[in-house]
Protein backbone atom coordinates (compact mmCIF):
# COMPACT_ATOMS: atom_id res chain seq x y z
CA MET A 1 -5.64 -18.59 -61.00
CA LYS A 2 -1.63 -17.83 -61.46
CA LYS A 3 -2.17 -14.30 -61.37
CA VAL A 4 -4.38 -14.71 -58.20
CA LYS A 5 -1.52 -17.03 -56.69
CA LYS A 6 1.29 -14.38 -57.44
CA GLN A 7 -0.44 -12.10 -55.73
CA THR A 8 -1.43 -13.70 -52.79
CA VAL A 9 2.22 -14.56 -52.43
CA LEU A 10 3.18 -11.03 -52.47
CA SER A 11 0.88 -9.89 -50.16
CA ILE A 12 2.52 -12.56 -47.47
CA ALA A 13 5.50 -11.34 -48.64
CA LEU A 14 4.91 -7.73 -47.81
CA ILE A 15 3.79 -8.53 -44.16
CA PRO A 16 6.90 -8.19 -42.49
CA ILE A 17 7.80 -5.23 -44.63
CA LEU A 18 5.02 -3.55 -43.54
CA ILE A 19 5.06 -4.13 -39.96
CA LEU A 20 8.53 -3.06 -39.70
CA SER A 21 7.37 0.09 -41.52
CA MET A 22 4.64 0.42 -38.62
CA LEU A 23 7.23 -0.39 -35.87
CA ALA A 24 9.64 2.71 -37.34
CA ILE A 25 6.68 5.21 -37.89
CA THR A 26 4.93 4.72 -34.15
CA PRO A 27 6.70 5.23 -31.41
CA ALA A 28 7.49 2.74 -29.05
CA LYS A 29 5.35 3.69 -25.54
CA THR A 30 7.40 4.47 -22.81
CA ASN A 31 7.09 2.70 -20.27
CA ALA A 32 6.70 4.01 -17.03
CA ALA A 33 9.58 1.91 -14.88
CA THR A 34 12.14 2.56 -17.55
CA ASP A 35 12.00 6.67 -16.46
CA LEU A 36 14.23 5.80 -13.65
CA GLY A 37 16.13 3.15 -14.99
CA LEU A 38 15.77 0.13 -12.23
CA THR A 39 16.82 -3.15 -12.89
CA VAL A 40 14.32 -4.77 -10.47
CA ASP A 41 11.43 -7.16 -11.17
CA ALA A 42 8.95 -4.94 -9.29
CA ALA A 43 8.91 -1.73 -7.32
CA ILE A 44 6.60 0.56 -5.83
CA LEU A 45 6.71 3.87 -3.97
CA ILE A 46 4.32 5.48 -1.96
CA ASP A 47 3.79 8.61 0.23
CA ALA A 48 3.42 7.22 3.94
CA ASP A 49 0.78 9.34 5.37
CA THR A 50 -1.90 8.92 2.48
CA GLY A 51 -0.95 5.87 0.79
CA LYS A 52 -0.69 7.96 -2.49
CA ILE A 53 1.10 5.64 -5.02
CA LEU A 54 4.27 7.79 -6.76
CA TYR A 55 5.12 5.12 -9.30
CA GLU A 56 5.09 1.73 -9.51
CA GLN A 57 6.77 -1.10 -12.10
CA ASN A 58 5.05 -4.73 -12.45
CA ALA A 59 3.67 -4.14 -8.54
CA GLU A 60 0.67 -6.49 -9.08
CA THR A 61 2.78 -9.65 -10.13
CA ALA A 62 3.25 -11.74 -6.76
CA LEU A 63 7.08 -12.51 -6.07
CA GLY A 64 9.03 -14.19 -3.84
CA ILE A 65 9.49 -12.12 -0.53
CA ALA A 66 12.00 -13.79 1.83
CA SER A 67 12.69 -12.21 5.43
CA MET A 68 10.27 -8.57 4.31
CA THR A 69 8.04 -11.55 5.42
CA LYS A 70 8.85 -10.43 9.18
CA MET A 71 6.86 -7.08 9.10
CA MET A 72 3.99 -9.28 9.33
CA THR A 73 5.23 -11.58 12.07
CA GLU A 74 6.67 -8.12 13.75
CA TYR A 75 2.69 -6.18 13.21
CA LEU A 76 1.16 -9.77 15.19
CA LEU A 77 3.09 -9.23 17.60
CA LEU A 78 2.86 -5.68 18.11
CA ASP A 79 -0.92 -6.00 17.85
CA ALA A 80 -0.56 -8.69 21.05
CA ILE A 81 1.64 -6.38 23.10
CA LYS A 82 -0.97 -3.75 22.85
CA GLU A 83 -3.89 -6.10 23.58
CA GLY A 84 -1.86 -7.23 26.29
CA SER A 85 -1.97 -10.78 25.52
CA ILE A 86 2.19 -10.97 25.11
CA SER A 87 4.34 -8.79 27.59
CA TRP A 88 7.96 -7.62 26.45
CA ASP A 89 9.73 -9.38 29.66
CA GLN A 90 7.38 -12.32 29.05
CA GLU A 91 10.16 -15.45 28.65
CA TYR A 92 10.04 -17.92 26.28
CA ASN A 93 11.86 -21.48 26.51
CA VAL A 94 13.42 -22.56 23.25
CA THR A 95 11.71 -25.57 21.83
CA GLU A 96 14.02 -28.40 19.74
CA TYR A 97 12.50 -26.49 16.36
CA THR A 98 13.96 -22.97 17.44
CA TYR A 99 17.04 -24.85 18.69
CA LYS A 100 18.12 -26.58 15.24
CA VAL A 101 17.17 -23.30 12.96
CA SER A 102 19.38 -20.99 15.54
CA GLN A 103 22.57 -23.19 15.32
CA ASN A 104 22.64 -22.70 11.35
CA ARG A 105 25.08 -19.52 10.97
CA LEU A 106 24.43 -19.47 7.39
CA LEU A 107 21.35 -18.10 7.90
CA SER A 108 20.84 -14.84 9.47
CA ASN A 109 20.59 -15.96 13.47
CA VAL A 110 21.39 -15.57 17.05
CA PRO A 111 22.30 -19.06 18.41
CA LEU A 112 20.00 -19.79 21.39
CA ARG A 113 20.76 -22.49 23.75
CA ALA A 114 18.88 -25.33 23.95
CA ASP A 115 17.81 -24.57 27.62
CA GLY A 116 17.56 -21.43 27.69
CA THR A 117 15.07 -18.71 27.82
CA TYR A 118 14.58 -15.48 26.43
CA THR A 119 12.41 -12.23 26.40
CA ILE A 120 10.09 -11.56 24.07
CA LYS A 121 12.14 -8.07 23.63
CA GLU A 122 15.34 -9.77 23.10
CA LEU A 123 13.78 -11.71 20.56
CA TYR A 124 12.05 -9.00 18.64
CA GLU A 125 15.11 -6.89 18.56
CA ALA A 126 17.19 -9.83 17.31
CA MET A 127 14.04 -10.01 14.20
CA ALA A 128 13.77 -6.19 13.41
CA ILE A 129 17.28 -5.76 13.92
CA TYR A 130 19.19 -8.28 12.44
CA SER A 131 16.49 -10.67 11.11
CA ALA A 132 17.15 -13.86 13.17
CA ASN A 133 15.09 -15.93 11.85
CA ALA A 134 15.02 -18.82 15.14
CA ALA A 135 14.10 -15.57 16.92
CA THR A 136 11.05 -15.11 14.40
CA ILE A 137 9.78 -18.45 14.84
CA ALA A 138 10.07 -18.30 18.64
CA ILE A 139 7.78 -15.04 18.38
CA ALA A 140 5.59 -16.97 16.19
CA GLU A 141 5.33 -19.98 18.94
CA THR A 142 4.65 -17.78 21.11
CA ILE A 143 1.65 -15.88 20.14
CA ALA A 144 -0.17 -18.86 18.32
CA GLY A 145 1.82 -22.37 20.31
CA THR A 146 2.87 -23.18 16.32
CA GLU A 147 4.14 -21.79 13.52
CA LYS A 148 1.20 -23.60 11.71
CA GLU A 149 -1.25 -21.92 13.79
CA PHE A 150 1.02 -18.84 13.36
CA LEU A 151 0.19 -18.66 9.39
CA LYS A 152 -3.65 -18.67 10.10
CA LEU A 153 -3.03 -15.75 12.19
CA MET A 154 -0.89 -14.17 9.15
CA ASP A 155 -4.00 -14.89 6.38
CA LYS A 156 -6.07 -13.18 8.79
CA LYS A 157 -4.21 -10.19 9.09
CA ALA A 158 -3.65 -10.37 5.40
CA GLU A 159 -7.29 -10.53 4.73
CA GLU A 160 -7.98 -7.66 7.20
CA LEU A 161 -5.71 -5.36 5.26
CA GLY A 162 -6.74 -6.20 1.99
CA LEU A 163 -3.97 -7.62 0.60
CA GLU A 164 -4.07 -9.26 -2.55
CA ASN A 165 -2.58 -12.40 -4.17
CA TYR A 166 -0.14 -13.23 -1.28
CA LYS A 167 0.83 -16.86 0.04
CA PHE A 168 2.58 -17.78 3.57
CA VAL A 169 4.10 -20.89 4.45
CA ASN A 170 6.47 -19.74 7.30
CA ALA A 171 6.94 -16.63 9.67
CA THR A 172 10.23 -16.12 8.64
CA GLY A 173 10.47 -15.83 4.71
CA LEU A 174 13.31 -18.68 4.32
CA ASN A 175 12.35 -21.30 2.02
CA ASN A 176 11.34 -23.87 3.81
CA ALA A 177 14.02 -26.49 2.57
CA ASP A 178 15.81 -24.27 5.32
CA LEU A 179 13.54 -25.44 7.98
CA GLN A 180 15.09 -28.76 8.69
CA GLY A 181 12.22 -30.60 7.90
CA MET A 182 10.45 -28.88 10.91
CA HIS A 183 8.34 -26.12 8.14
CA PRO A 184 4.45 -25.87 9.27
CA GLU A 185 2.32 -28.54 8.08
CA GLY A 186 0.68 -28.68 4.75
CA THR A 187 3.36 -26.25 3.37
CA GLY A 188 5.31 -27.69 0.42
CA GLU A 189 9.08 -28.62 1.69
CA LYS A 190 10.79 -26.11 -0.59
CA ASP A 191 7.84 -23.26 -0.44
CA GLU A 192 8.79 -19.95 -0.02
CA ASN A 193 6.58 -16.70 1.11
CA VAL A 194 5.16 -14.85 -1.95
CA MET A 195 3.18 -11.37 -2.44
CA PRO A 196 3.37 -8.64 -5.06
CA ALA A 197 5.17 -5.21 -4.25
CA ARG A 198 1.92 -3.56 -4.19
CA SER A 199 0.47 -5.60 -1.17
CA VAL A 200 3.93 -5.35 0.29
CA ALA A 201 3.80 -1.84 0.50
CA LYS A 202 0.10 -1.70 1.76
CA LEU A 203 1.56 -4.27 4.71
CA ALA A 204 4.34 -1.76 5.20
CA TYR A 205 1.81 1.81 4.94
CA ASN A 206 -0.50 -0.02 7.44
CA LEU A 207 2.49 -0.94 10.12
CA LEU A 208 3.50 2.05 10.09
CA LYS A 209 -0.42 3.46 10.70
CA ASP A 210 -1.18 1.20 13.67
CA HIS A 211 2.60 0.57 15.41
CA PRO A 212 4.78 3.56 14.54
CA GLU A 213 6.96 3.14 17.01
CA MET A 214 8.26 0.16 15.67
CA LEU A 215 10.51 2.20 13.89
CA GLU A 216 12.25 3.25 16.98
CA THR A 217 13.89 -0.30 17.01
CA ALA A 218 14.38 -1.01 13.02
CA LYS A 219 16.29 2.44 12.75
CA ILE A 220 18.93 0.73 15.24
CA PRO A 221 22.19 0.11 12.96
CA LYS A 222 23.86 -2.27 15.58
CA LYS A 223 23.16 -3.93 18.80
CA VAL A 224 25.09 -6.45 21.12
CA PHE A 225 22.88 -9.39 21.95
CA ARG A 226 23.05 -10.47 25.46
CA GLU A 227 25.12 -7.77 26.21
CA GLY A 228 27.56 -8.72 29.08
CA THR A 229 26.45 -12.40 29.12
CA SER A 230 28.72 -15.11 27.74
CA ASP A 231 26.12 -15.44 24.80
CA ALA A 232 26.65 -11.88 23.66
CA ILE A 233 26.32 -11.44 19.51
CA SER A 234 26.87 -8.32 17.65
CA MET A 235 24.09 -7.52 15.65
CA SER A 236 24.52 -5.40 12.45
CA ASN A 237 21.30 -4.30 10.79
CA TRP A 238 20.96 -5.29 7.46
CA ASN A 239 19.49 -2.44 5.70
CA PHE A 240 22.51 -0.57 5.11
CA MET A 241 21.09 2.81 4.30
CA LEU A 242 20.63 3.61 8.04
CA PRO A 243 22.61 6.52 9.30
CA GLY A 244 26.29 5.57 9.80
CA LEU A 245 26.17 2.76 7.32
CA VAL A 246 27.84 1.97 4.12
CA TYR A 247 24.53 3.23 2.00
CA GLU A 248 23.31 5.69 4.14
CA TYR A 249 20.31 8.01 3.14
CA GLU A 250 19.29 10.97 4.65
CA GLY A 251 16.12 10.03 6.04
CA VAL A 252 16.09 6.61 6.07
CA ASP A 253 15.02 4.97 9.32
CA GLY A 254 13.66 1.41 8.18
CA LEU A 255 12.27 -1.13 7.42
CA LYS A 256 12.84 -4.47 6.01
CA THR A 257 15.26 -6.10 3.52
CA GLY A 258 15.03 -9.69 2.65
CA THR A 259 16.88 -12.47 0.59
CA THR A 260 16.81 -15.88 -0.69
CA ASP A 261 17.77 -17.76 -3.85
CA PHE A 262 14.21 -17.71 -5.15
CA ALA A 263 13.48 -13.68 -3.84
CA GLY A 264 16.48 -12.49 -4.74
CA HIS A 265 17.80 -9.19 -3.16
CA THR A 266 14.48 -7.45 -1.92
CA PHE A 267 13.54 -4.36 0.35
CA THR A 268 11.27 -2.38 1.80
CA GLY A 269 12.40 0.97 2.77
CA THR A 270 11.35 4.21 4.50
CA ALA A 271 12.64 7.62 4.84
CA LYS A 272 11.05 10.95 6.28
CA ARG A 273 12.27 14.43 5.17
CA GLY A 274 10.53 17.09 6.44
CA ASP A 275 7.11 16.35 6.57
CA THR A 276 6.98 13.91 4.05
CA ARG A 277 7.57 10.15 4.88
CA LEU A 278 7.98 7.45 1.67
CA ILE A 279 7.81 4.17 1.61
CA ALA A 280 9.63 2.41 -1.15
CA VAL A 281 9.26 -1.33 -1.83
CA VAL A 282 11.63 -2.80 -4.52
CA MET A 283 11.92 -6.62 -5.60
CA LYS A 284 14.72 -9.08 -7.17
CA ALA A 285 16.72 -5.85 -7.65
CA VAL A 286 20.38 -6.57 -10.20
CA ASP A 287 22.81 -4.58 -11.07
CA SER A 288 23.90 -3.25 -14.59
CA ASN A 289 25.54 -7.03 -15.14
CA GLY A 290 22.14 -8.71 -14.37
CA VAL A 291 23.56 -9.78 -10.84
CA GLY A 292 21.69 -9.70 -7.76
CA SER A 293 23.63 -7.41 -4.78
CA TYR A 294 22.95 -5.89 -1.39
CA LYS A 295 24.07 -2.55 -3.48
CA ALA A 296 21.65 -2.97 -6.48
CA ARG A 297 18.62 -3.23 -4.28
CA PHE A 298 19.91 0.12 -2.05
CA ASP A 299 20.72 1.81 -5.68
CA ALA A 300 17.38 1.37 -6.90
CA THR A 301 15.43 2.12 -3.33
CA ALA A 302 17.73 5.54 -3.54
CA LYS A 303 16.56 6.32 -7.30
CA LEU A 304 12.76 5.26 -6.17
CA PHE A 305 13.55 8.48 -2.61
CA ASP A 306 15.15 10.69 -5.06
CA TYR A 307 12.40 10.77 -7.67
CA GLY A 308 9.92 11.01 -4.48
CA PHE A 309 11.35 13.68 -2.81
CA GLY A 310 12.65 15.30 -6.11
CA GLN A 311 9.52 15.33 -8.25
CA PHE A 312 6.50 15.55 -5.52
CA SER A 313 5.34 18.17 -3.14
CA LYS A 314 2.32 18.27 -0.87
CA VAL A 315 -0.24 20.64 -3.01
CA GLU A 316 -3.40 22.03 -1.74
CA LEU A 317 -5.46 21.15 -4.86
CA LEU A 318 -8.68 22.34 -3.44
CA PRO A 319 -9.04 24.93 -0.47
CA GLY A 320 -11.69 24.33 2.48
CA ASN A 321 -15.37 25.58 1.57
CA TYR A 322 -14.66 25.10 -2.12
CA VAL A 323 -17.86 25.57 -4.14
CA PHE A 324 -18.37 24.17 -7.86
CA GLU A 325 -19.69 27.43 -10.16
CA GLU A 326 -21.38 25.02 -11.76
CA GLN A 327 -23.61 23.74 -9.00
CA LYS A 328 -23.85 25.54 -5.58
CA SER A 329 -27.14 23.84 -4.33
CA ILE A 330 -29.01 21.14 -4.61
CA PRO A 331 -33.02 20.93 -4.53
CA VAL A 332 -34.39 20.24 -1.42
CA THR A 333 -38.11 18.65 -1.21
CA LYS A 334 -40.18 19.46 1.86
CA GLY A 335 -38.39 21.98 3.32
CA LYS A 336 -38.78 25.54 4.58
CA GLU A 337 -36.07 26.44 1.71
CA ASP A 338 -36.38 24.70 -1.93
CA SER A 339 -32.66 24.29 -2.23
CA VAL A 340 -29.69 24.15 0.38
CA LYS A 341 -25.71 25.10 -0.67
CA ILE A 342 -23.12 22.97 -1.01
CA ALA A 343 -19.49 22.94 -0.54
CA VAL A 344 -16.40 20.69 -0.42
CA LYS A 345 -15.95 21.34 3.68
CA GLU A 346 -12.30 20.42 4.44
CA PRO A 347 -9.04 21.59 1.97
CA VAL A 348 -7.79 18.78 -0.13
CA THR A 349 -3.87 18.38 0.28
CA VAL A 350 -2.04 15.65 -1.91
CA MET A 351 1.40 14.87 -2.65
CA VAL A 352 1.44 15.01 -6.17
CA LYS A 353 4.23 15.59 -9.44
CA THR A 354 5.16 19.03 -9.12
CA SER A 355 4.84 19.48 -12.81
CA ASP A 356 1.37 17.61 -12.84
CA LYS A 357 -0.31 20.22 -9.69
CA ASP A 358 -1.69 22.38 -12.11
CA SER A 359 -3.72 19.70 -14.17
CA TYR A 360 -6.17 18.15 -11.52
CA VAL A 361 -9.40 18.99 -11.63
CA PRO A 362 -12.46 18.16 -9.16
CA THR A 363 -15.82 16.53 -10.71
CA LEU A 364 -18.48 16.64 -8.70
CA THR A 365 -20.63 13.52 -7.52
CA LEU A 366 -23.90 13.34 -5.84
CA ASP A 367 -25.45 10.80 -3.75
CA LYS A 368 -28.99 12.07 -4.89
CA LYS A 369 -30.42 14.70 -6.97
CA GLU A 370 -32.20 16.19 -4.78
CA ILE A 371 -32.75 15.56 -0.65
CA GLU A 372 -35.37 15.89 1.66
CA ALA A 373 -35.52 18.02 4.65
CA GLY A 374 -34.31 18.62 7.22
CA ILE A 375 -30.89 18.70 6.21
CA GLU A 376 -28.23 18.95 9.08
CA LYS A 377 -24.98 21.51 8.11
CA ASP A 378 -21.91 19.35 6.93
CA GLN A 379 -24.09 16.41 6.02
CA VAL A 380 -22.54 14.53 3.20
CA VAL A 381 -24.75 14.71 0.04
CA GLY A 382 -21.88 13.79 -1.90
CA GLN A 383 -17.89 13.57 -3.53
CA ALA A 384 -15.48 15.48 -5.09
CA VAL A 385 -12.85 13.37 -7.31
CA LEU A 386 -9.78 14.59 -8.34
CA ALA A 387 -8.29 13.69 -11.61
CA PRO A 388 -5.44 14.88 -13.84
CA THR A 389 -6.02 16.12 -17.03
CA GLU A 390 -2.91 15.22 -18.14
CA GLY A 391 0.30 12.61 -16.62
CA VAL A 392 0.10 9.91 -14.54
CA ASP A 393 -1.93 8.92 -11.61
CA PHE A 394 -1.57 5.49 -10.27
CA GLY A 395 -4.00 6.10 -7.63
CA TYR A 396 -3.85 4.83 -3.70
CA ILE A 397 -2.28 2.02 -2.05
CA ASP A 398 -5.88 1.26 -0.46
CA GLY A 399 -7.78 1.69 -4.25
CA ASN A 400 -9.35 4.58 -3.51
CA GLY A 401 -8.52 7.65 -5.75
CA ILE A 402 -8.27 11.50 -4.40
CA VAL A 403 -11.97 12.09 -3.20
CA ALA A 404 -13.07 14.23 -0.79
CA ASP A 405 -16.95 14.72 0.88
CA VAL A 406 -18.96 17.22 -0.45
CA VAL A 407 -21.37 18.70 2.26
CA THR A 408 -23.81 21.23 2.83
CA THR A 409 -23.22 24.56 3.88
CA GLU A 410 -26.57 25.30 5.91
CA PRO A 411 -29.08 23.47 7.62
CA VAL A 412 -32.96 23.15 5.98
CA GLU A 413 -35.89 22.63 8.31
CA ARG A 414 -38.83 20.22 7.16
CA ALA A 415 -41.81 22.78 6.36
CA GLY A 416 -45.05 22.73 8.28
CA LYS A 417 -47.73 20.60 7.59
CA ILE A 418 -50.04 23.45 6.03
CA SER A 419 -46.46 24.41 4.02
CA LEU A 420 -46.15 20.88 3.02
CA MET A 421 -50.32 20.51 1.87
CA PHE A 422 -49.76 23.74 -0.37
CA GLN A 423 -46.57 22.12 -1.85
CA GLY A 424 -48.69 19.10 -2.50
CA ILE A 425 -51.04 20.85 -4.59
CA GLY A 426 -48.82 22.99 -6.39
CA SER A 427 -47.01 19.44 -7.44
CA PHE A 428 -50.35 17.80 -8.50
CA PHE A 429 -51.53 20.87 -10.42
CA GLY A 430 -47.89 21.51 -11.93
CA ASN A 431 -47.82 17.85 -13.20
CA LEU A 432 -51.31 18.04 -14.28
CA TRP A 433 -50.44 21.23 -16.32
CA ASP A 434 -47.48 19.63 -17.62
CA GLY A 435 -49.18 16.49 -18.88
CA VAL A 436 -52.25 18.61 -20.22
CA PHE A 437 -49.58 20.84 -22.83
CA GLY A 438 -47.24 17.79 -23.21
CA PHE A 439 -50.10 15.65 -24.38
CA ALA A 440 -51.39 19.08 -26.43
CA GLY A 441 -47.87 19.68 -27.78
CA ASN A 442 -48.00 15.69 -28.94
CA LEU A 443 -51.07 15.96 -30.94
CA ILE A 444 -50.07 19.36 -32.43
CA LYS A 445 -46.77 17.37 -33.74
């Protein structure tokens, strides 16, 4: 018994040594996030044209989004403008809520007069350029009557866009504690908006798709609010990566910064070079000392843009009318022809890492093993799915992979009644023949 006990004790003592040995022998898996040296809680980079994800780090964890929230408020305003329910020259009468919030210059604000009226265009520019919070609330009240009702529209839009794991408690992105006790009913007094980086990128992606004109305002580095009046206030864009500003980066023309104690320094940026536009999101960026700063978020964004523009290119992975050599056609029933040719009709051009472009292999997936005539030309019969044999492919912001429709390249008419009759007879005797010889074969076995 003592011998067994000694062996047991010795085995237990060796466990830490074995673990350390395993760690020493087995190299640690490299986290893709460390490749760029980003000091952020989350990040994502996507191609703005297709939504293809080029890079991501902790992109599915819900974090504070601060004033990046205003992209949703902007989205709903631009929708309303397009629908005609709101107009740019429509005037807003200041409420007690917007007046009190606007007087807090510790927040980003343009002070509003208690008895003042302001056009939606003025309020929009204050929101998009200067991230003015009271102006944002004013827009929410104009669209929905109250900020509480506006939250319902925000949630509805988020659901429509397929955003996940989000929570909206106000229209601005401020902590509710900054709203002087007038935060929307039903929300906590210290609540703040949250969303994962992936959903933030998806919001920005759809905003640019539906309202590309918003960049004309987002890219303005400086503007005077109510220029020529006694209320004139100089507004500097908080996006310091715009041309002429301190962290200028070639091609940047948007989108939205955000800063609160809870969210840290966040940023959704977009930049265009040639025919390539990228969208980057960084959340809670810090410097090498672990301190959040404006510089930290723009440095992180610059690294993402450098990576995207430097390492990726648009590549034609499949040419138009591509034919799978292993299956150039599929069987046809009840037709004048017994098969129909198939191909990938449209060329597939995708933003991929240049070093990985030759590793993408197409796989054919058919909807059915055979189809019934009559068949029209360009009838979709399946999909070509492309995936890399090496490297990392993060997929697309909308959840789809690299997929192209496989179509018929010619029509096949339905056979006449007599032909169908003989096909039926042939099929009957063919099945009978197979059955007889199959049964005989089983007897012989």
